[in-house]
Short mmCIF file of C-alpha atoms and ligand atoms in Angstrom, two decimals:
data_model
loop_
_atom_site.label_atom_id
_atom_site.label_comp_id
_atom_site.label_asym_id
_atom_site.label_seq_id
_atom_site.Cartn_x
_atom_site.Cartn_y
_atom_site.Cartn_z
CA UNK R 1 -9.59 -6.68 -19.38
CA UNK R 2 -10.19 -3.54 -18.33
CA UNK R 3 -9.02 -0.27 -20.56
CA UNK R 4 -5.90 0.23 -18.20
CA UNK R 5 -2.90 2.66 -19.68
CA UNK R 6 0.43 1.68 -19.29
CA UNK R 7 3.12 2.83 -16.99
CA UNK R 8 4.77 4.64 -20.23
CA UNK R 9 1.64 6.13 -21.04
CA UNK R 10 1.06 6.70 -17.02
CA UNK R 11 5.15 8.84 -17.16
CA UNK R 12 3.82 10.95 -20.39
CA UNK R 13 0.88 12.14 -18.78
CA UNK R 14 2.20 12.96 -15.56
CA UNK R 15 5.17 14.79 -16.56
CA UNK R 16 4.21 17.11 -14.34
CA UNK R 17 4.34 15.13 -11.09
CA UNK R 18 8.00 15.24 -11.63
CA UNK R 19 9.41 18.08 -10.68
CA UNK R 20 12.89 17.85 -12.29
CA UNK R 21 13.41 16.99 -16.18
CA UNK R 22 11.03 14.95 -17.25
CA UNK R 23 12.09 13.25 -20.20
CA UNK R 24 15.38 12.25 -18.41
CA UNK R 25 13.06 11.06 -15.92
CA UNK R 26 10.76 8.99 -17.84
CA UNK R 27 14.23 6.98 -19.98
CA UNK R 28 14.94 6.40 -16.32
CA UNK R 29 12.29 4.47 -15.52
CA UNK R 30 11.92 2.82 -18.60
CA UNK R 31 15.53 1.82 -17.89
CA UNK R 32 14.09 -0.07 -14.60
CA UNK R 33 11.17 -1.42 -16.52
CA UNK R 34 13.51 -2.97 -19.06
CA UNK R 35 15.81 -4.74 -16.40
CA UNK R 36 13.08 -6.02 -14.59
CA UNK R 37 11.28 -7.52 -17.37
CA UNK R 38 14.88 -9.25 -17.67
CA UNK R 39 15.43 -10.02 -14.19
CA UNK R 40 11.36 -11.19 -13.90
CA UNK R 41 11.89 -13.54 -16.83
CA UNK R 42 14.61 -15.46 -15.26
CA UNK R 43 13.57 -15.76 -11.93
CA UNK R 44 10.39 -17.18 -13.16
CA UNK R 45 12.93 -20.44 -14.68
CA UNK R 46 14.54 -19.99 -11.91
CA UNK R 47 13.21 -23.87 -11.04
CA UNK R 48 14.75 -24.56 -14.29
CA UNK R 49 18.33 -23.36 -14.04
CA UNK R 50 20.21 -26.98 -12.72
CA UNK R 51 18.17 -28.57 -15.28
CA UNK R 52 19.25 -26.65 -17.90
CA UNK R 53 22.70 -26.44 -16.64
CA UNK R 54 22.93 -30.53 -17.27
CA UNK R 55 22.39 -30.16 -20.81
CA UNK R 56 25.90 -27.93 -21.06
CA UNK R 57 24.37 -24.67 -21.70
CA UNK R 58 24.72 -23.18 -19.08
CA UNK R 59 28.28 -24.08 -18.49
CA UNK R 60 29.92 -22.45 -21.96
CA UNK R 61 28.52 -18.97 -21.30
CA UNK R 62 29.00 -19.59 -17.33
CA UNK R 63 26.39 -17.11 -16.88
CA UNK R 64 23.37 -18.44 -16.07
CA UNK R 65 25.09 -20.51 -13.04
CA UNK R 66 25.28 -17.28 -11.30
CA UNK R 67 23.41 -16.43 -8.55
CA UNK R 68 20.53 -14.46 -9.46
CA UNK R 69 21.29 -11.54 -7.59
CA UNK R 70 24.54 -11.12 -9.33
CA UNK R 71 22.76 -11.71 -12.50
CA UNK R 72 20.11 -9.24 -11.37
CA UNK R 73 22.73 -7.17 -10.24
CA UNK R 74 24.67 -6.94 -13.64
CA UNK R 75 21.35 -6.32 -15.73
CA UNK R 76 20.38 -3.45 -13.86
CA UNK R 77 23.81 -1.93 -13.81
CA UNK R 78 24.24 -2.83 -17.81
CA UNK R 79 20.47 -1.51 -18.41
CA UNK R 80 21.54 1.64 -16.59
CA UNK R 81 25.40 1.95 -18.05
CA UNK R 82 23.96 1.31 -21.55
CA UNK R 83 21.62 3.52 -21.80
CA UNK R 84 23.74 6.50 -20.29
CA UNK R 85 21.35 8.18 -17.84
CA UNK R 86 22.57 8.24 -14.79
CA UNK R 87 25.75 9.33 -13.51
CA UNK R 88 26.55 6.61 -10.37
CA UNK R 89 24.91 3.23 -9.44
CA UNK R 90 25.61 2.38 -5.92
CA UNK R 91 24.22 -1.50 -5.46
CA UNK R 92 23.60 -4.06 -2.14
CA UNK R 93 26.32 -6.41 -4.71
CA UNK R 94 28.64 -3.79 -5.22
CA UNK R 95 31.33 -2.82 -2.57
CA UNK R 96 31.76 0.71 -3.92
CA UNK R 97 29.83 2.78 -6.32
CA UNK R 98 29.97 2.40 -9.97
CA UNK R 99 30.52 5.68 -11.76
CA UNK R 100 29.10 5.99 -15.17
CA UNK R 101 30.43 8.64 -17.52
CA UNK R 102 27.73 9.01 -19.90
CA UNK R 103 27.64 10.41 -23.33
CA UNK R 104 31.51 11.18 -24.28
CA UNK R 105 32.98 10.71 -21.05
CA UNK R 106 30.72 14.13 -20.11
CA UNK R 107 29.68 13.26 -16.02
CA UNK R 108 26.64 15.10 -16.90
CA UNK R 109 23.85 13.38 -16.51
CA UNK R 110 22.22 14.45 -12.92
CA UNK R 111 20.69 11.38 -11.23
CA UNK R 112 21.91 8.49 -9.48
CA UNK R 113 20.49 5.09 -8.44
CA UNK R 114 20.74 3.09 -5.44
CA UNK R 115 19.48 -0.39 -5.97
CA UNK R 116 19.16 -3.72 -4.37
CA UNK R 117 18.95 -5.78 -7.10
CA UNK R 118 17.17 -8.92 -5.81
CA UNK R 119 15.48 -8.62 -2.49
CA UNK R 120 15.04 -11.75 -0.48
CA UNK R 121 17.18 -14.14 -2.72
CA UNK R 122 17.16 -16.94 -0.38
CA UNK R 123 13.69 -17.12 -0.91
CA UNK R 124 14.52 -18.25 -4.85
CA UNK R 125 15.25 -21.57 -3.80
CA UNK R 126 11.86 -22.35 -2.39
CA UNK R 127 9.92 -20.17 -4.97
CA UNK R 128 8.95 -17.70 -2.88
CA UNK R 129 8.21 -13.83 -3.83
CA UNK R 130 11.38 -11.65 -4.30
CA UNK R 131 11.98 -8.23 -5.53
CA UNK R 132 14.06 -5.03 -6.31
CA UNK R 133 14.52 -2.20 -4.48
CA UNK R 134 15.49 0.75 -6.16
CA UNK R 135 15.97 5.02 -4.95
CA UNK R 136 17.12 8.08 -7.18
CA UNK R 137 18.53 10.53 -5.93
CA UNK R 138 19.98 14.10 -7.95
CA UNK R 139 23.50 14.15 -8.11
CA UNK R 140 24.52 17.35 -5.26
CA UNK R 141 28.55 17.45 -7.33
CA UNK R 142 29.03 20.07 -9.65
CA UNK R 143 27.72 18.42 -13.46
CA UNK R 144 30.89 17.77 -15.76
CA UNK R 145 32.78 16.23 -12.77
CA UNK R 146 32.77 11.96 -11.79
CA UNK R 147 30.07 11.64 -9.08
CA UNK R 148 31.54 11.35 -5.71
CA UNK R 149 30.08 9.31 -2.42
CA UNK R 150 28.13 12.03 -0.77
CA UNK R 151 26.05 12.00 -4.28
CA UNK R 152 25.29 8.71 -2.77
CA UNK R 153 25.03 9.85 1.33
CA UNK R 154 21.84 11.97 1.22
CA UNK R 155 19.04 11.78 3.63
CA UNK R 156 16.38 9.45 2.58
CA UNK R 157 14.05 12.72 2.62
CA UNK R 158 16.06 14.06 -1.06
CA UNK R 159 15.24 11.08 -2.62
CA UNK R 160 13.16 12.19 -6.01
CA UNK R 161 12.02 9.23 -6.68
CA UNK R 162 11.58 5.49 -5.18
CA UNK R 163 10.30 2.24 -6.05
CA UNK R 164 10.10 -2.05 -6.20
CA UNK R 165 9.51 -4.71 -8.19
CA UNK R 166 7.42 -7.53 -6.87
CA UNK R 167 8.46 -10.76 -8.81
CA UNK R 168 5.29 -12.79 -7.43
CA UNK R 169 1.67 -14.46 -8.44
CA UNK R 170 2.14 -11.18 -10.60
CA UNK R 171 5.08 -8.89 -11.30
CA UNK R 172 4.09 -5.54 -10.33
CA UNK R 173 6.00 -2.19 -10.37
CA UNK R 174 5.79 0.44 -7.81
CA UNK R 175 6.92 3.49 -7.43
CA UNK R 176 7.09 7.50 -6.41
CA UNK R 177 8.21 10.60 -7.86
CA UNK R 178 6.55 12.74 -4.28
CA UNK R 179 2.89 12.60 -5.53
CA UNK R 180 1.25 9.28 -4.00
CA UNK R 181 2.31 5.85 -4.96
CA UNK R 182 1.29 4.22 -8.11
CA UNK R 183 1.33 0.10 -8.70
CA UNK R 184 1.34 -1.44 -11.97
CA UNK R 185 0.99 -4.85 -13.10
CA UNK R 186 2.85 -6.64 -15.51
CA UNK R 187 1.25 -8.44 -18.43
CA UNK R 188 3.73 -11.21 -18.98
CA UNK R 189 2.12 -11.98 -22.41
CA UNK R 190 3.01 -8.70 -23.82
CA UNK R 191 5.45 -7.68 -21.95
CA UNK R 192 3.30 -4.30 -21.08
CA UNK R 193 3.38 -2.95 -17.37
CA UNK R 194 -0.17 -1.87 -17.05
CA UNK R 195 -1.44 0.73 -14.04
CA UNK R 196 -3.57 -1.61 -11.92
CA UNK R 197 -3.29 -0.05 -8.36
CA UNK R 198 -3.39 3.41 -8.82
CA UNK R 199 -2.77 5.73 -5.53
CA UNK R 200 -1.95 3.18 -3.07
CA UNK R 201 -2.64 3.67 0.58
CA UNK R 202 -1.82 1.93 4.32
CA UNK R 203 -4.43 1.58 5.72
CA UNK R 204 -4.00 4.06 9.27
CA UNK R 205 -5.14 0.81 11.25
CA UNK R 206 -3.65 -2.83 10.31
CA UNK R 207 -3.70 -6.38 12.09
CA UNK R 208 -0.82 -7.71 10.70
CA UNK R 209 2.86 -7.79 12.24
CA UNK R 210 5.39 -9.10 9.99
CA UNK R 211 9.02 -9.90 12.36
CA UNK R 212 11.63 -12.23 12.47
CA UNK R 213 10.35 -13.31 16.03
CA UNK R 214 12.83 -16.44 15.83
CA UNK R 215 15.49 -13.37 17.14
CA UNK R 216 12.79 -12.41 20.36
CA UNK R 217 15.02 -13.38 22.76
CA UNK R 218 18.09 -10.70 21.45
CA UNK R 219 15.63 -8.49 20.56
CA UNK R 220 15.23 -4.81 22.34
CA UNK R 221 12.78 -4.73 25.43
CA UNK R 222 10.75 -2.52 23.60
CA UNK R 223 10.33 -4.30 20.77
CA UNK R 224 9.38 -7.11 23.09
CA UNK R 225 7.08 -5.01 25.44
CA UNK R 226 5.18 -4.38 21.42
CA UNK R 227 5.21 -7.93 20.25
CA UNK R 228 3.17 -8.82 23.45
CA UNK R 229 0.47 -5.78 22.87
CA UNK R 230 0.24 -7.14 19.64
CA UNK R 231 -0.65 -10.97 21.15
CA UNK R 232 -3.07 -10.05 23.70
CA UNK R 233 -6.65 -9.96 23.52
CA UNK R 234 -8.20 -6.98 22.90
CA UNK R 235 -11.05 -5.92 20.56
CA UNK R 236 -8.94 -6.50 17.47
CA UNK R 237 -6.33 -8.20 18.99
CA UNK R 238 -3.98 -10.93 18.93
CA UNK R 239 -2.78 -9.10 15.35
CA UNK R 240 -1.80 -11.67 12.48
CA UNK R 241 1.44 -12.73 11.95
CA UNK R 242 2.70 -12.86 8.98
CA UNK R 243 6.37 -13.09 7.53
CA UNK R 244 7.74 -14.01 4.06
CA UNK R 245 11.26 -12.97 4.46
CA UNK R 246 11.48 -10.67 1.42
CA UNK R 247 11.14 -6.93 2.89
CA UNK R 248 9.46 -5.85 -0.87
CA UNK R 249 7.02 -9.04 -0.57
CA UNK R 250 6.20 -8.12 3.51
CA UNK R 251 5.37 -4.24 2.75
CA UNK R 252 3.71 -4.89 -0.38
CA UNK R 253 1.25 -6.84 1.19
CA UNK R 254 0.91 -4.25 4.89
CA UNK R 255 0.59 -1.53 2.45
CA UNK R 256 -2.62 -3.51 0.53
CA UNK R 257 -4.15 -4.89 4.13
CA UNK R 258 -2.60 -2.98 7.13
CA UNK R 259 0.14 -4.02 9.04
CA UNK R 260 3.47 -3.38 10.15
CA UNK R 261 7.11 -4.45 9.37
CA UNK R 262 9.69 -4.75 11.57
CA UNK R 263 13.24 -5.67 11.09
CA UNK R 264 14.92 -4.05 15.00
CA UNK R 265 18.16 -4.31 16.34
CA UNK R 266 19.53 -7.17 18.21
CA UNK R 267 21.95 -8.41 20.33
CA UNK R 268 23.36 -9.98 17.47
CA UNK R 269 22.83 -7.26 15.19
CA UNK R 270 23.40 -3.99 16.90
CA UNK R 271 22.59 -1.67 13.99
CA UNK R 272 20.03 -3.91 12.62
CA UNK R 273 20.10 -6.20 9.40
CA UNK R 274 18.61 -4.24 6.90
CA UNK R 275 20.13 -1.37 4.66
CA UNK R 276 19.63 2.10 5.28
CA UNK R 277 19.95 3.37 1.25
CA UNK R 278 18.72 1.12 -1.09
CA UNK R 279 16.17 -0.58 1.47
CA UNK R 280 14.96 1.37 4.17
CA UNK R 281 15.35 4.86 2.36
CA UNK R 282 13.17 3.90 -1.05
CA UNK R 283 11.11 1.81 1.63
CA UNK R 284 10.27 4.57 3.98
CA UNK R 285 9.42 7.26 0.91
CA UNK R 286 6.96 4.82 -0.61
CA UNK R 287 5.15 4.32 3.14
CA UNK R 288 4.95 7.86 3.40
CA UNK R 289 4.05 8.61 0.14
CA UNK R 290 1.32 5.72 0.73
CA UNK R 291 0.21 7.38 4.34
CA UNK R 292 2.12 4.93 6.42
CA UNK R 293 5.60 5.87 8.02
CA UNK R 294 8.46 4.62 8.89
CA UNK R 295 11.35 5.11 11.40
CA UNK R 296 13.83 3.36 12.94
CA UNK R 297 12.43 3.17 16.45
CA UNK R 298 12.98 6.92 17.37
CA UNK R 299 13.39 8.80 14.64
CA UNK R 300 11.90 8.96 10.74
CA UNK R 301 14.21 7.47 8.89
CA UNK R 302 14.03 9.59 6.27
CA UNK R 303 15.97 12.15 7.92
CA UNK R 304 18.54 10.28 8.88
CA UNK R 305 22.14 11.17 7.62
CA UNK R 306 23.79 8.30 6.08
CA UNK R 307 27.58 8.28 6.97
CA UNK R 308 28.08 4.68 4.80
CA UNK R 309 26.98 3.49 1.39
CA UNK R 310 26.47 0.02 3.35
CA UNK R 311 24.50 1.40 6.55
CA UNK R 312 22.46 -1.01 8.66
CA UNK R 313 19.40 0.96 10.42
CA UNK R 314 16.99 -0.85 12.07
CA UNK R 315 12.79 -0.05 10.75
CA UNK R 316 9.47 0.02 12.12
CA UNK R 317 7.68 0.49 8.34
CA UNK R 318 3.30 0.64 7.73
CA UNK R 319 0.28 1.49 8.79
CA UNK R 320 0.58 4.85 10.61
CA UNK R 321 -1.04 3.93 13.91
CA UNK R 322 0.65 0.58 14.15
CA UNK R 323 4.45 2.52 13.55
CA UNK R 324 3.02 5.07 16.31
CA UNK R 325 2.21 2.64 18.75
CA UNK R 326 5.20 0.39 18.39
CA UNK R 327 7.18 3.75 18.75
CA UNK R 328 5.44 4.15 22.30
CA UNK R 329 7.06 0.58 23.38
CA UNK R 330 10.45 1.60 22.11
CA UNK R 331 10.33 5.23 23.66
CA UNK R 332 10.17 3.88 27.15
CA UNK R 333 13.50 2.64 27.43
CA UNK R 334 16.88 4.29 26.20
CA UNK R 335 18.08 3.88 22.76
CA UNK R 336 21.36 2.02 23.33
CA UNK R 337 21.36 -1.15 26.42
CA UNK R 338 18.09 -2.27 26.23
CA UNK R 339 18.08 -5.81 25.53
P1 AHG H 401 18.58 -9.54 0.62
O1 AHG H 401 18.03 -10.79 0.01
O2 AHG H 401 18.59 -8.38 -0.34
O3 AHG H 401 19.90 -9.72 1.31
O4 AHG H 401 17.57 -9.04 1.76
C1 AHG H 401 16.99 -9.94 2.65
C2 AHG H 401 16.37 -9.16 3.76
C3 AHG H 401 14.90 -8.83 3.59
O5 AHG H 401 14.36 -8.96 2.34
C4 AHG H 401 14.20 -9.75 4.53
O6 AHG H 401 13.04 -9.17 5.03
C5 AHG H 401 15.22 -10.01 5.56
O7 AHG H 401 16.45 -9.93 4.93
C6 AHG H 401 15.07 -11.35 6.18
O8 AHG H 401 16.04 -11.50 7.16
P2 AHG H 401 15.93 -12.66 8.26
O9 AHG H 401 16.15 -13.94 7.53
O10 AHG H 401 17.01 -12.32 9.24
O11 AHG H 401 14.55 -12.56 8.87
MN1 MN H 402 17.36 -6.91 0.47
MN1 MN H 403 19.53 -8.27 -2.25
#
C-alpha cells in the first residue's frame, strides 16, 4: 500500500485551512469519524440483523431491531453529545433541534451540526450504497446562551465546513473546510481513514444524468425540455443514465466521472423531495468546492435563505457545464406553473 497519511494526520497538518479554531475543529471531525466507523460497521451486518434477531439478542436490548437510520441517528447525536463540542444538532430524524449544553451546562461551544444520518436507507434492504450527510455551521447567538433555530437557518454559503460518508465497495470520508475537497478511504482492518482522493474535482464536462425519470410525466417542462437534450444524438450524446437512489452514492460517483444530479420539483412534490440543510446545503459546498455547482433551477443554492429546519428545495448538483446547461432549459419558462 501506498505511504498514505491519515485523515487525523491530514486535520494536524492543515490546521491552517481552517480558518476558525482548529483544535475544536479537528475533535469535531474526529467526532464524525468515530460515528461513522460505528454506523459503517453495522450497516455492513446489516444482511445479518433478522438472523441475529432469531437467536434473542436482539430482542433484550431492543436496539438493534431499529431501523438503521434511527440507530445511525442516535450514534451520531451520542458521538456528538458525549464528547461536548458542539452546541446544537439539528438531524433529517429529529423534528426539532437538539441543544447540547456542553461542559457544565456552559452553551459555549461555537459550532453546530446538521446531519442526515443515513442517506438512502431504503437502499439497506437490497445492499445498496448509503451514506451520511453532514454541514457545520458557527453558532451566530451570543456564546453562554442555549443555541436558538436561526443558529440552524443560515444560508448554505456560511457553512464552515461540509461533508459524507460513503458506506460502499469502500467507506470513504469526504469533506470541506473552504479549501478544495479531500476523500479518504477507510481501512476496515484497522479502523484508519486513510487520504486516498486528495483534491477532488467535477469534471467541467460529464455524460452522466442521474434522475428519478419514473416522475417525467409531473416533472417541470424544463426539466423535460433537458432530459430530451440529454437523449439525443449529438457528438457525445445520448448522456448515460445512471441512478442509485442514494443522493451521497449519485454525486460521489458525478463528482469522480462527470455528470449531473437532479432531484426537481413535481407536480407531486412542489418544493421538491430533497432537504435544503443537511442535503442540498453540505451537497452544494462540496460541488463547489470540487468545481461543480449547484442550484435549484434558478438560483445557487447556497444563497438561499432557509426559513425551515425541514426545507424541501429542489437541485440541479455536478459538473459545471452540465448544471449550466440544464439551467438554460429551466430559464425558459417561469418558475412557478410549468408542468
Ligand atoms: P433519505 O434516505 O435520507 O430519506 O434520502 C433519500 C433521498 C436521496 O438519497 C435519494 O437520492 C432520493 O431520496 C431518492 O428519492 P426517489 O426514490 O424519489 O427517487
Ligand atoms: Mn437523505
Ligand atoms: Mn436519511
Amino acid at each position: 500500500m501506498k505511504n498514505h497519511i491519515t485523515l487525523g494526520e491530514y486535520i494536524i497538518e492543515n490546521q491552517k485551512d481552517f480558518q476558525y479554531s482548529s483544535g475544536e475543529f479537528s475533535r469535531l471531525i474526529s467526532s464524525i469519524k468515530l460515528a461513522a466507523k460505528v454506523v459503517n460497521h453495522e450497516v455492513n451486518k446489516a444482511g445479518l440483523v433478522d438472523i441475529l434477531g432469531d437467536h434473542g439478542e436482539t430482542n433484550i436490548q431492543g436496539e438493534k431491531q431499529q431501523k438503521l437510520d434511527v440507530y445511525a441517528n442516535e450514534i451520531f447525536l451520542q458521538t456528538l453529545i458525549n464528547r461536548e463540542i458542539v452546541c446544537g444538532v439539528a438531524s433529517e430524524e429529529e423534528d426539532d433541534f437538539v441543544i447540547i449544553e456542553g461542559k457544565n451546562k456552559s452553551h459555549d461551544n461555537k459550532y453546530v451540526v446538521l446531519i442526515d444520518p443515513l442517506d438512502g436507507s431504503s437502499n439497506i434492504d437490497v445492499n445498496v450504497s448509503v451514506g451520511t450527510i453532514f454541514s457545520i455551521y458557527r453558532r451566530i447567538t451570543p456564546l453562554g446562551t442555549p443555541v436558538k433555530i436561526e443558529d440552524f437557518l443560515q444560508p448554505g454559503n456560511m457553512q464552515v465546513a461540509a461533508g459524507y460518508v460513503v458506506y460502499g465497495t469502500s467507506t470513504m470520508l469526504v469533506y470541506t473546510t473552504g479549501n478544495g475537497v479531500q476523500g479518504f478511504t477507510l481501512n476496515p482492518a484497522i479502523g484508519v481513514f486513510y487520504l486516498s482522493h486528495p483534491n477532488m474535482k467535477f469534471p467541467e464536462n460529464g455524460n452522466i444524468y442521474s434522475i428519478n425519470e419514473g416522475y417525467y410525466i409531473h416533472f417541470p417542462q424544463g426539466v423535460k425540455d433537458y432530459l430530451k437534450y440529454c437523449q439525443e444524438e449529438e457528438e457525445d450524446r445520448p448522456y448515460k443514465a445512471r441512478y442509485i437512489g442514494s443522493l451521497v452514492s449519485d454525486f460521489h460517483r458525478n463528482m469522480i466521472k462527470g455528470g449531473i444530479y437532479i432531484y426537481p420539483t413535481s407536480s407531486k412534490a412542489p418544493q421538491g423531495k430533497l432537504r435544503l440543510l443537511y442535503e442540498c446545503n453540505p451537497m452544494a459546498y462540496l460541488a463547489e468546492q470540487a468545481g461543480g455547482e449547484a442550484i435549484d433551477g434558478y438560483r445557487r443554492i447556497l444563497e438561499i435563505k432557509p426559513t425551515e429546519l425541514h426545507q424541501r428545495v429542489p437541485i440541479f448538483v455536478g459538473s459545471k457545464n452540465m448544471v449550466n446547461k440544464a439551467k438554460e432549459f429551466m430559464v425558459q419558462y417561469p418558475e412557478d406553473a410549468n408542468y
